[in-house]
Short mmCIF file of C-alpha atoms in Angstrom, two decimals:
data_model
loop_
_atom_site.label_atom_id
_atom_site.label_comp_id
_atom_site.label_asym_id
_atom_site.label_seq_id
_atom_site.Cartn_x
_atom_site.Cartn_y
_atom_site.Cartn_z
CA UNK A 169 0.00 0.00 0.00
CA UNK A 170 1.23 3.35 -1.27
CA UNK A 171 1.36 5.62 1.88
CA UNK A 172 -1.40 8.91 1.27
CA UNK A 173 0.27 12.11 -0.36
CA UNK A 174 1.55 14.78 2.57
CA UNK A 175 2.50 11.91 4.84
CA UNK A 176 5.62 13.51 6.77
CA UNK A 177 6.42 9.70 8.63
CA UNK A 178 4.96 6.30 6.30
CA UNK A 179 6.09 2.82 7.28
CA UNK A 180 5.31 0.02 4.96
CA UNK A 181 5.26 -3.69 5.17
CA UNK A 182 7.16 -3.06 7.99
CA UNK A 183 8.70 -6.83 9.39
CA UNK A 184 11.00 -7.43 12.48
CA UNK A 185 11.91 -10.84 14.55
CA UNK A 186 13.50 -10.90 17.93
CA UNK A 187 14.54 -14.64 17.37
CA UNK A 188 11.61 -16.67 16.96
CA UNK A 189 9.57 -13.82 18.01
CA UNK A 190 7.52 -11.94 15.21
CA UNK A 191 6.79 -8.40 16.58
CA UNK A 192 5.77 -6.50 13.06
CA UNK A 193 4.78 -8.82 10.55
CA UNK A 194 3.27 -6.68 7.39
CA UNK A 195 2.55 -3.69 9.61
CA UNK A 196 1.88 -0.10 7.44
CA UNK A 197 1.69 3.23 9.28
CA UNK A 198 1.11 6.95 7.93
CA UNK A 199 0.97 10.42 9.58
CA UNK A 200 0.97 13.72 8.87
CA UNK A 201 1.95 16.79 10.05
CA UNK A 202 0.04 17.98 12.67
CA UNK A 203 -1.66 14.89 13.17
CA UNK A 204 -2.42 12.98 16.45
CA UNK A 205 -2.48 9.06 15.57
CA UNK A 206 -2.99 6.80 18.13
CA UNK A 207 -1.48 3.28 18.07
CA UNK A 208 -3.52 0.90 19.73
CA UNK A 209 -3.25 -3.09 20.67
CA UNK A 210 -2.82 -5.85 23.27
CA UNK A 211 0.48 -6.11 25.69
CA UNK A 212 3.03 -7.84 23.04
CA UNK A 213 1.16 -7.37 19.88
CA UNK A 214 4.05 -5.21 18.60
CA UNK A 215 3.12 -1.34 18.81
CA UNK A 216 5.91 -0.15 20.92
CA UNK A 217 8.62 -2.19 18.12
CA UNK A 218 6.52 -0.03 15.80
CA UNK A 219 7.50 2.95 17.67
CA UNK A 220 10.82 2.39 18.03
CA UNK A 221 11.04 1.11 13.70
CA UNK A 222 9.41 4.48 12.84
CA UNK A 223 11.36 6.57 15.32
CA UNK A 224 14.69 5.13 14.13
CA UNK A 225 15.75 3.41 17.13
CA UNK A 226 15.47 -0.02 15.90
CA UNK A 227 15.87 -1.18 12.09
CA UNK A 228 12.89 -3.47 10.73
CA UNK A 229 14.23 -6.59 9.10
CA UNK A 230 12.72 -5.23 6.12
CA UNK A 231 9.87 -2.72 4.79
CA UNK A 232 10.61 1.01 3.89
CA UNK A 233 10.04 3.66 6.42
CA UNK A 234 10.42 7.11 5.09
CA UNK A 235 10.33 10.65 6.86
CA UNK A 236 9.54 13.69 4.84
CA UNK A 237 10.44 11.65 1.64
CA UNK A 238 13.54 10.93 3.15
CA UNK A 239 14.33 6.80 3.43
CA UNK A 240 15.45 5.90 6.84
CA UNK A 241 17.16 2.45 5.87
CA UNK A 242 19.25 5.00 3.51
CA UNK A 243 20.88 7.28 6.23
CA UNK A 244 24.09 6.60 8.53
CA UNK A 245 23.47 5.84 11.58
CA UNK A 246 25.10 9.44 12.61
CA UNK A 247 22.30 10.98 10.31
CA UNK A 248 19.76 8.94 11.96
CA UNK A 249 20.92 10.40 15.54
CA UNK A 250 20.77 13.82 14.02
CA UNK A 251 17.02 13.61 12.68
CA UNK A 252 16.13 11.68 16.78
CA UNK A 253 17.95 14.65 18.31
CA UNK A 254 16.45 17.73 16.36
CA UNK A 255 13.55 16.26 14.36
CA UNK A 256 11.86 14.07 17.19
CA UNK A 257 10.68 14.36 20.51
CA UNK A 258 10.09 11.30 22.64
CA UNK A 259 8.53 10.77 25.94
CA UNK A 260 8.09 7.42 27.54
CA UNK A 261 6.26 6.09 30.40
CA UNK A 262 8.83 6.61 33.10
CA UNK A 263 12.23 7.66 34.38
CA UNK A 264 13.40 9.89 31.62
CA UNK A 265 14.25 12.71 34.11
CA UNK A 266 17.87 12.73 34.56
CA UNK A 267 17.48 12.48 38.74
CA UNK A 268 20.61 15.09 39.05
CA UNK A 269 20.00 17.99 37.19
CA UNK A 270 16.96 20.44 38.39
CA UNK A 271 13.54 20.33 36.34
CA UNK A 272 14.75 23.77 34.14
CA UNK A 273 18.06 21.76 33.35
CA UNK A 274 16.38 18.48 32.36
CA UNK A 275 14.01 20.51 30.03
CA UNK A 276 16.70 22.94 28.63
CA UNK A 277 19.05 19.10 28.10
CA UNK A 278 18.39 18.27 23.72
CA UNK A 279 18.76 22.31 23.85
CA UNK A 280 22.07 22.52 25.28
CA UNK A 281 23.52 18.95 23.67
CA UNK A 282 22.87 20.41 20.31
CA UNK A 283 24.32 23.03 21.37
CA UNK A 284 22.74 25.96 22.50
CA UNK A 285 24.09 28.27 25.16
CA UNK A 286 23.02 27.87 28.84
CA UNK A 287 21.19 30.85 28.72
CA UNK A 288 19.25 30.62 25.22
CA UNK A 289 18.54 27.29 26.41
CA UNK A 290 17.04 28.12 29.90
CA UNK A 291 14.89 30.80 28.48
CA UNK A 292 13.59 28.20 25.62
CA UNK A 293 12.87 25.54 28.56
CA UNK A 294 10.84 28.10 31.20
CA UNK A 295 8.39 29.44 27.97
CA UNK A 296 7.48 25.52 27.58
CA UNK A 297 7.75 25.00 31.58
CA UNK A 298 4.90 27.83 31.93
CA UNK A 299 2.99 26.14 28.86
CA UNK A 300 2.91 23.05 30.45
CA UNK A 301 1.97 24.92 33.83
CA UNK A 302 4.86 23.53 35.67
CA UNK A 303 7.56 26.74 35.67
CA UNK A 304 6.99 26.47 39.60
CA UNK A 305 9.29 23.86 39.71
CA UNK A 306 12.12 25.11 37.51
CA UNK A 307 14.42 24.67 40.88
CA UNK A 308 13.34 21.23 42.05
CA UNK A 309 14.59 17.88 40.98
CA UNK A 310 12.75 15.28 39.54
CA UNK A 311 12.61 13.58 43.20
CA UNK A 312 10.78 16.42 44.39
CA UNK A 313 7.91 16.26 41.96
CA UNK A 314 4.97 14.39 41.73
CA UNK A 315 4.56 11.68 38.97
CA UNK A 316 1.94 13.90 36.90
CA UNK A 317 4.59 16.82 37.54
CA UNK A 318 7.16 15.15 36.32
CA UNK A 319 5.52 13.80 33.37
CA UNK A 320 4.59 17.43 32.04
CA UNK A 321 8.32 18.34 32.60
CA UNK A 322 9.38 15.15 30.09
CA UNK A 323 6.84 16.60 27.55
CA UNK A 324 8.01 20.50 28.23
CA UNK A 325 11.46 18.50 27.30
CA UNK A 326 10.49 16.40 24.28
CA UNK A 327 8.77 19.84 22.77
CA UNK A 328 11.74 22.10 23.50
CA UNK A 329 13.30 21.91 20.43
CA UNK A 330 10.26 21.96 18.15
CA UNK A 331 9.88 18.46 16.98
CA UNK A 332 8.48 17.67 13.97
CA UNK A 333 7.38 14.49 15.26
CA UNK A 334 6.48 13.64 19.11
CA UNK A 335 6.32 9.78 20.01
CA UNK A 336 4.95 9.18 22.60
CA UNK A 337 4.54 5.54 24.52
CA UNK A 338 2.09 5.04 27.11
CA UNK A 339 2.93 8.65 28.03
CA UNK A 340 -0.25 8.41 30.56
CA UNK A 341 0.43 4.66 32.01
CA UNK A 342 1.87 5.36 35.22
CA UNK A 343 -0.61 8.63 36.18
CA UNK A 344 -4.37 8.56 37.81
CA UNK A 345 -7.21 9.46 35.32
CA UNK A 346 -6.92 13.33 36.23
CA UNK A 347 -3.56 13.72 35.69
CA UNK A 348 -3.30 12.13 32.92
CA UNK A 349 -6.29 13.32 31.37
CA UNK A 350 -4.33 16.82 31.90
CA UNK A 351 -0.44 15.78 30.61
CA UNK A 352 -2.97 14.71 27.35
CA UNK A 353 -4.45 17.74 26.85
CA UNK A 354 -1.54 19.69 27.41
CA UNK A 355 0.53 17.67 25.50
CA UNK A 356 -2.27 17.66 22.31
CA UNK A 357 -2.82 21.12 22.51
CA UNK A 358 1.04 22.10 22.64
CA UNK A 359 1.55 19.64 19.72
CA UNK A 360 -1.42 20.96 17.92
CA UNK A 361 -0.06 24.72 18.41
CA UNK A 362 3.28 23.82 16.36
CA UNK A 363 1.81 21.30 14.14
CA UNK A 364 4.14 18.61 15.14
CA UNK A 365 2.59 15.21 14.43
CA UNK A 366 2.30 13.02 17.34
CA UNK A 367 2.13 9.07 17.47
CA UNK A 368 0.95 7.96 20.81
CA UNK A 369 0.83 4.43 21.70
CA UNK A 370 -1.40 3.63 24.38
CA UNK A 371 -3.40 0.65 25.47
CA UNK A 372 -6.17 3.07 27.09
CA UNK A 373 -9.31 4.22 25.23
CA UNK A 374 -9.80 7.12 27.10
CA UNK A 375 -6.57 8.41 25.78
CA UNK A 376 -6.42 7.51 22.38
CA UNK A 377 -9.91 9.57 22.53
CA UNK A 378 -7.80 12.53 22.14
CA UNK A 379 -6.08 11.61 19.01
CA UNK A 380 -7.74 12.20 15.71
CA UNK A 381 -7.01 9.01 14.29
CA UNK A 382 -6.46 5.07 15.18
CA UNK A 383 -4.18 2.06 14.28
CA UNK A 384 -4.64 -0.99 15.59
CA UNK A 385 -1.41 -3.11 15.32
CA UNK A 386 -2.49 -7.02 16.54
CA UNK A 387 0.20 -9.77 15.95
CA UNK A 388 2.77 -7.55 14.37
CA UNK A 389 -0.22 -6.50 11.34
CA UNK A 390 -1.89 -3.22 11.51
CA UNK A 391 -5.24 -1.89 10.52
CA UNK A 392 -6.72 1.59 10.01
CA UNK A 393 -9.55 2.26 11.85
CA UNK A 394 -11.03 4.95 9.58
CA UNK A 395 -10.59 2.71 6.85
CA UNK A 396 -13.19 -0.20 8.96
CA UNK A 397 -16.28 2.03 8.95
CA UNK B 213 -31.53 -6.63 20.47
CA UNK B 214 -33.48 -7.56 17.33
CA UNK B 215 -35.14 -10.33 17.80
CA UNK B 216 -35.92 -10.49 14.11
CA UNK B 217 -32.52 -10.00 12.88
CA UNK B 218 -31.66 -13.09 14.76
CA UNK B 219 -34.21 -15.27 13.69
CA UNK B 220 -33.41 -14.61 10.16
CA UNK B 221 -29.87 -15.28 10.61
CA UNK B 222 -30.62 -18.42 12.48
CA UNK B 223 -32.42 -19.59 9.45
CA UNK B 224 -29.66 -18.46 7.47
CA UNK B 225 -28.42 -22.39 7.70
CA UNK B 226 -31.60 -23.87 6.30
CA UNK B 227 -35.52 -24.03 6.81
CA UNK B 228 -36.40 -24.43 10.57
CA UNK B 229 -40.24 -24.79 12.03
CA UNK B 230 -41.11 -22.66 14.50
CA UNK B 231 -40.37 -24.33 17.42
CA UNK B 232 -37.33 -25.46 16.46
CA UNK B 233 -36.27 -21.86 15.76
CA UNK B 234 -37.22 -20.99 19.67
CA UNK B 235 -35.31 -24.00 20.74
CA UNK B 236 -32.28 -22.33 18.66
CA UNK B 237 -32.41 -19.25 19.78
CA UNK B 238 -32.67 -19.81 23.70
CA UNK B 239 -30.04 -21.89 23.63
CA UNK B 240 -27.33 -19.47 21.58
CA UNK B 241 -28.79 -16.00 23.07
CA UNK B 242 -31.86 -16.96 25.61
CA UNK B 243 -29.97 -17.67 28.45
CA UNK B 244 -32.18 -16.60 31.29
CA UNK B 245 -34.50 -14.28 29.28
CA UNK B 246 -35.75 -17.61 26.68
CA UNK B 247 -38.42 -16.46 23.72
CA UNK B 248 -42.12 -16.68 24.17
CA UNK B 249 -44.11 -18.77 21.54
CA UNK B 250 -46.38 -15.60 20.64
CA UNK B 251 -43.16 -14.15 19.97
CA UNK B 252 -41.53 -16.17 17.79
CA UNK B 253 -45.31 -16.57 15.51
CA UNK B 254 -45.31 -12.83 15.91
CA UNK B 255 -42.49 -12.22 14.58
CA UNK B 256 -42.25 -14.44 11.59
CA UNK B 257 -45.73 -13.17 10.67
CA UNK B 258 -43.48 -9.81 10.51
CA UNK B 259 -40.83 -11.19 8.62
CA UNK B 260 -43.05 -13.05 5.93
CA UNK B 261 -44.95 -10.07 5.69
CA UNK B 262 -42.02 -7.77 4.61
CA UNK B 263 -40.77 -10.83 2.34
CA UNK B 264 -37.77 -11.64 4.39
CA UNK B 265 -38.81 -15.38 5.00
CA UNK B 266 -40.83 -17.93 2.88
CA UNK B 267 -43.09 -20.85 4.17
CA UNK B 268 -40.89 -23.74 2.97
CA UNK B 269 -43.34 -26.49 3.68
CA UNK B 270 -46.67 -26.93 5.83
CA UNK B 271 -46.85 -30.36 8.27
CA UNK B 272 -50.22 -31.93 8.71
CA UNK B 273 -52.17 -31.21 11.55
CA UNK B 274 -52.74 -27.15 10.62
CA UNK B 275 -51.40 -24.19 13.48
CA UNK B 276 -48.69 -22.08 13.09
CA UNK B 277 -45.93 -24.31 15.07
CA UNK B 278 -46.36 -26.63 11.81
CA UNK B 279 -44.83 -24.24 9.59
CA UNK B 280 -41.30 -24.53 7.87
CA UNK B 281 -39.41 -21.09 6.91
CA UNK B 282 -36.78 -20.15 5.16
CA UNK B 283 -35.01 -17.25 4.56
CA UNK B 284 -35.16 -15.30 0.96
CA UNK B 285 -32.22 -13.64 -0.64
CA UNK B 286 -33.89 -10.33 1.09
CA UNK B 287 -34.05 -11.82 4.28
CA UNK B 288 -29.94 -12.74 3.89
CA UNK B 289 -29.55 -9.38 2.81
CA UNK B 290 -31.30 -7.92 5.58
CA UNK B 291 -29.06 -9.79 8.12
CA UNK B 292 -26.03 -8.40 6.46
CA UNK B 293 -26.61 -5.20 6.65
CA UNK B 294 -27.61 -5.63 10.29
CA UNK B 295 -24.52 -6.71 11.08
CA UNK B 296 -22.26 -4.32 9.15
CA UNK B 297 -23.94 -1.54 10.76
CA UNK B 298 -22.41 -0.54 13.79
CA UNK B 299 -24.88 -0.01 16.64
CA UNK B 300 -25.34 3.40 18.20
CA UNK B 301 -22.50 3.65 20.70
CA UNK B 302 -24.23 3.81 24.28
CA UNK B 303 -24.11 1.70 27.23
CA UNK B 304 -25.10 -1.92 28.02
CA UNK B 305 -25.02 -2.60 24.21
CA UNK B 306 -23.28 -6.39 25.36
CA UNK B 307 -26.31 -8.35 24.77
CA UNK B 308 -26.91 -6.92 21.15
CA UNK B 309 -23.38 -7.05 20.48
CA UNK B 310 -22.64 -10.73 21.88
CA UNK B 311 -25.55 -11.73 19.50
CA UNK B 312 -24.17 -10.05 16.38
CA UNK B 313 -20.96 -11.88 16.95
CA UNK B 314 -22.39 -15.22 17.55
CA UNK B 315 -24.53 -15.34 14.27
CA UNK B 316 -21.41 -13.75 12.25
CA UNK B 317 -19.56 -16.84 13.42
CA UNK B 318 -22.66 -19.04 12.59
CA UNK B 319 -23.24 -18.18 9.13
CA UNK B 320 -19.19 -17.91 8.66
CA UNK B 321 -19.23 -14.37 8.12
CA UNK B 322 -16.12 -11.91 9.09
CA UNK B 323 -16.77 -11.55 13.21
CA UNK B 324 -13.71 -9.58 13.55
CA UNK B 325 -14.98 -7.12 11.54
CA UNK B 326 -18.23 -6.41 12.93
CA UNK B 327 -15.99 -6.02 16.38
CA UNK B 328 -13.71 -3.48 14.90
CA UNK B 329 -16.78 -1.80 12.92
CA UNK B 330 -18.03 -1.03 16.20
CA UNK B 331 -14.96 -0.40 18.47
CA UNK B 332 -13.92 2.72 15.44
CA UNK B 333 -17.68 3.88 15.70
CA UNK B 334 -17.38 3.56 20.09
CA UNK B 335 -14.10 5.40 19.14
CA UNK B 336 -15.62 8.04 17.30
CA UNK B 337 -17.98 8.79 19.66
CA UNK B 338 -15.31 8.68 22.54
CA UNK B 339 -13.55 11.58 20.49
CA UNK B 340 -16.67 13.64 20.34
CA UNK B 341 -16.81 13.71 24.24
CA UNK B 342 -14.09 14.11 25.09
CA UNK B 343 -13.98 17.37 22.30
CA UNK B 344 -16.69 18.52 24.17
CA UNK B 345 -15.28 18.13 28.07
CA UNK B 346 -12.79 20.36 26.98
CA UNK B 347 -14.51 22.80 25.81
CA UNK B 348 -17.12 22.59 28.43
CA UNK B 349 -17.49 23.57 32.02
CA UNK B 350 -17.39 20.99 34.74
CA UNK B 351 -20.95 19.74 34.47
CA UNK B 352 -20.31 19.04 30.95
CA UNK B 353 -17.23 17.33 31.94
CA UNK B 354 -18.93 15.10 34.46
CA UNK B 355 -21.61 14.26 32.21
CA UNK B 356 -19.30 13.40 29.85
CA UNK B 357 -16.74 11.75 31.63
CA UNK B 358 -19.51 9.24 32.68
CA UNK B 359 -20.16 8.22 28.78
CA UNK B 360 -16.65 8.25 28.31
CA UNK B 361 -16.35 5.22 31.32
CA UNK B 362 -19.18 3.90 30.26
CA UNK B 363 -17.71 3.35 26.34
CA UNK B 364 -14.55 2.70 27.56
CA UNK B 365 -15.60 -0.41 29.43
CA UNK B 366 -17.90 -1.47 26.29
CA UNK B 367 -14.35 -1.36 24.52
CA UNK B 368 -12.53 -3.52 26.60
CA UNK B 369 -14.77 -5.60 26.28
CA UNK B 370 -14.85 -5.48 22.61
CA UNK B 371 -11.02 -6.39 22.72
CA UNK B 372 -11.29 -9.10 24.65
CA UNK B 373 -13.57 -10.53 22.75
CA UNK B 374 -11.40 -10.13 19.52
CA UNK B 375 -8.60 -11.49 21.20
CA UNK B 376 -11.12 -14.75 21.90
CA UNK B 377 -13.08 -14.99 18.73
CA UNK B 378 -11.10 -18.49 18.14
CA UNK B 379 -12.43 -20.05 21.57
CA UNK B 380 -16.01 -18.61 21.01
CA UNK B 381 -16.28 -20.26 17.31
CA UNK B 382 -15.48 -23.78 18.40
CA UNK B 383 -17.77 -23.38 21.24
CA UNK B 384 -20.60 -21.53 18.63
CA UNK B 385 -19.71 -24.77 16.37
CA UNK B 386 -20.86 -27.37 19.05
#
């Protein structure tokens, strides 16, 4: 299947094998900019290796994955670091504060490893700190914070340097039903706001209610939900 | 739950008298709730009326337990469009929905898809309310977070049952 015209991130017949193990067996995947997919599916069915294929982390054993026309199976692996450092954002379901550095630091981090002065940086991370309504904590470290605090300071972090693309796994899984109802909407409408395209893989309804769009990925194969009804 | 809908796929299968159609239909979907007689004549009066059903043969002896039907090509194409339509998403659907499945399975149609036909239309409507809790105020948001709980449970359940669609058509087979 040809991926649709204006897709910034299209995966097809994507297949990888951890030994015996099929994780992606066929699976397709399109988005485009500004777009909130969710990825959807049962524990082990294969949508976090899908995650990790499309964000460049992991190769598939075969399929074509290309971002912004771009094949990712074509680029080194330095190239590949470059586009995960100022292309993508990530943020994952826990411990991706860095436990030594203050909230401000943590945020101001992909800033100041590609390079960008303590200052610039600082000032960059506190505009996205307030947007996320958690500049109050600029001084603390992640031990101080609570686990819907800290969350909103990982996606303050994966949005400081303007991704193109936000993945996000199970960003919600370890908060109650308020707080994460509130790292989602923050996190949607921040996305929204600099049309980055986000793929969020959850296993949650409730959260994949705020996308605008669905893939269910079951035994490593993965199906469109617009394209059911 | 239509009771018609199932009837007609139950005679999808072949002719069945009346009683025998009662006798089918407690014993997939009754459960504890099993058909009335007046029901089942009732509602095969229905159905013949509207041409969905034929009377295939007539025993000796006269009443309307004595009757054989069968379904027409209407009545099969009623009972696929039943089940391709996904039912309006609201709560304690299960019954309607467990049915559906069951006489997919029966007349070896695609069960899967009639799950995911309704889990993308559950979805839909998930996405709606939760549009609208945040633009609303907190009633709204309490009001709509109940839905929300409501479809979300509906869902899971709608997995689960995908993810045992194998188990359920051996024991549908029996």
């Amino acid at each position: 299947m040809t991926p649709p015209p204006g897709s910034l991130l299209a995966a097809e017949e994507l297949r990888k094998a951890y030994g015996p193990t099929v994780a992606l067996d066929g699976a397709e995947f399109s988005i485009h900019p500004g777009e909130v997919v969710a990825v959807m599916g049962p524990s082990g069915s294969g949508k976090s290796t899908l995650l990790h294929c499309l964000a460049g982390i992991v190769p598939p054993d075969s399929g074509s994955i290309t971002y912004n026309g771009h094949e990712l199976a074509g680029m080194s692996d330095a190239q590949r670091s470059a586009l995960r450092r100022s292309e993508f954002g990530f943020v994952f379901q826990f411990g991706q504060l860095v436990p030594e550095l203050t909230c401000v630091e943590n945020v101001a981090l992909p800033l100041r490893l590609n390079g960008t002065s303590r200052k610039e940086a600082e000032k960059a991370a506190l505009t996205w700190m307030e947007r996320l309504e958690v500049d109050g904590l600029r001084k603390k470290r992640p031990g101080e914070v609570s686990g819907g605090q800290g969350q909103r300071v990982a996606v303050a972090r994966a949005l400081v340097t303007n991704p193109r693309v936000l993945f996000a796994d199970e960003p919600t899984g370890a908060l109650d039903s308020l707080n994460g109802e509130r790292v989602m909407e923050l996190l949607t409408d921040a996305a929204r706001s600099t049309n980055a395209a986000v793929v969020l893989v959850t296993h949650e309804a409730r959260v994949a209610a705020y996308s605008d769009r669905e893939i269910v990925v079951r035994d490593g194969k993965s199906r469109d939900m617009e394209r059911v009804v | 739950m239509s009771i018609g809908h199932t009837l007609l796929g139950l005679l999808e299968s072949g002719p069945r008298h009346g009683y025998d159609l009662k006798r089918a239909f407690d014993e997939k979907f009754g459960h504890d709730r099993p058909l009335h007689y007046g029901q089942v004549y009732s509602t095969m009066s229905r159905l013949l009326k509207n041409g969905l059903v034929e009377v295939d043969g007539i025993e000796p002896g006269g009443g309307p337990e004595r009757k054989r039907y069968a379904i027409t090509d209407a009545g099969i194409t009623d009972v696929q469009r039943w089940l391709a339509t996904p039912e309006k998403p609201e709560p304690y659907l299960q019954s309607t929905l467990y049915t559906k499945v069951v006489l997919a399975l029966l007349t070896r149609r695609n069960a899967a898809d009639i799950l995911d036909t309704q889990r993308a239309e559950h979805l839909r409507m998930m996405r709606i309310l939760t549009d609208r809790k945040r633009k609303g105020d907190l009633a709204d948001q309490l009001i709509c977070d109940h839905a929300l709980f409501h479809l979300e449970a509906d869902l899971r359940w709608l997995e689960l049952t995908a993810a045992r669609l194998d188990k359920l058509a051996e024991v549908v087979a029996k």
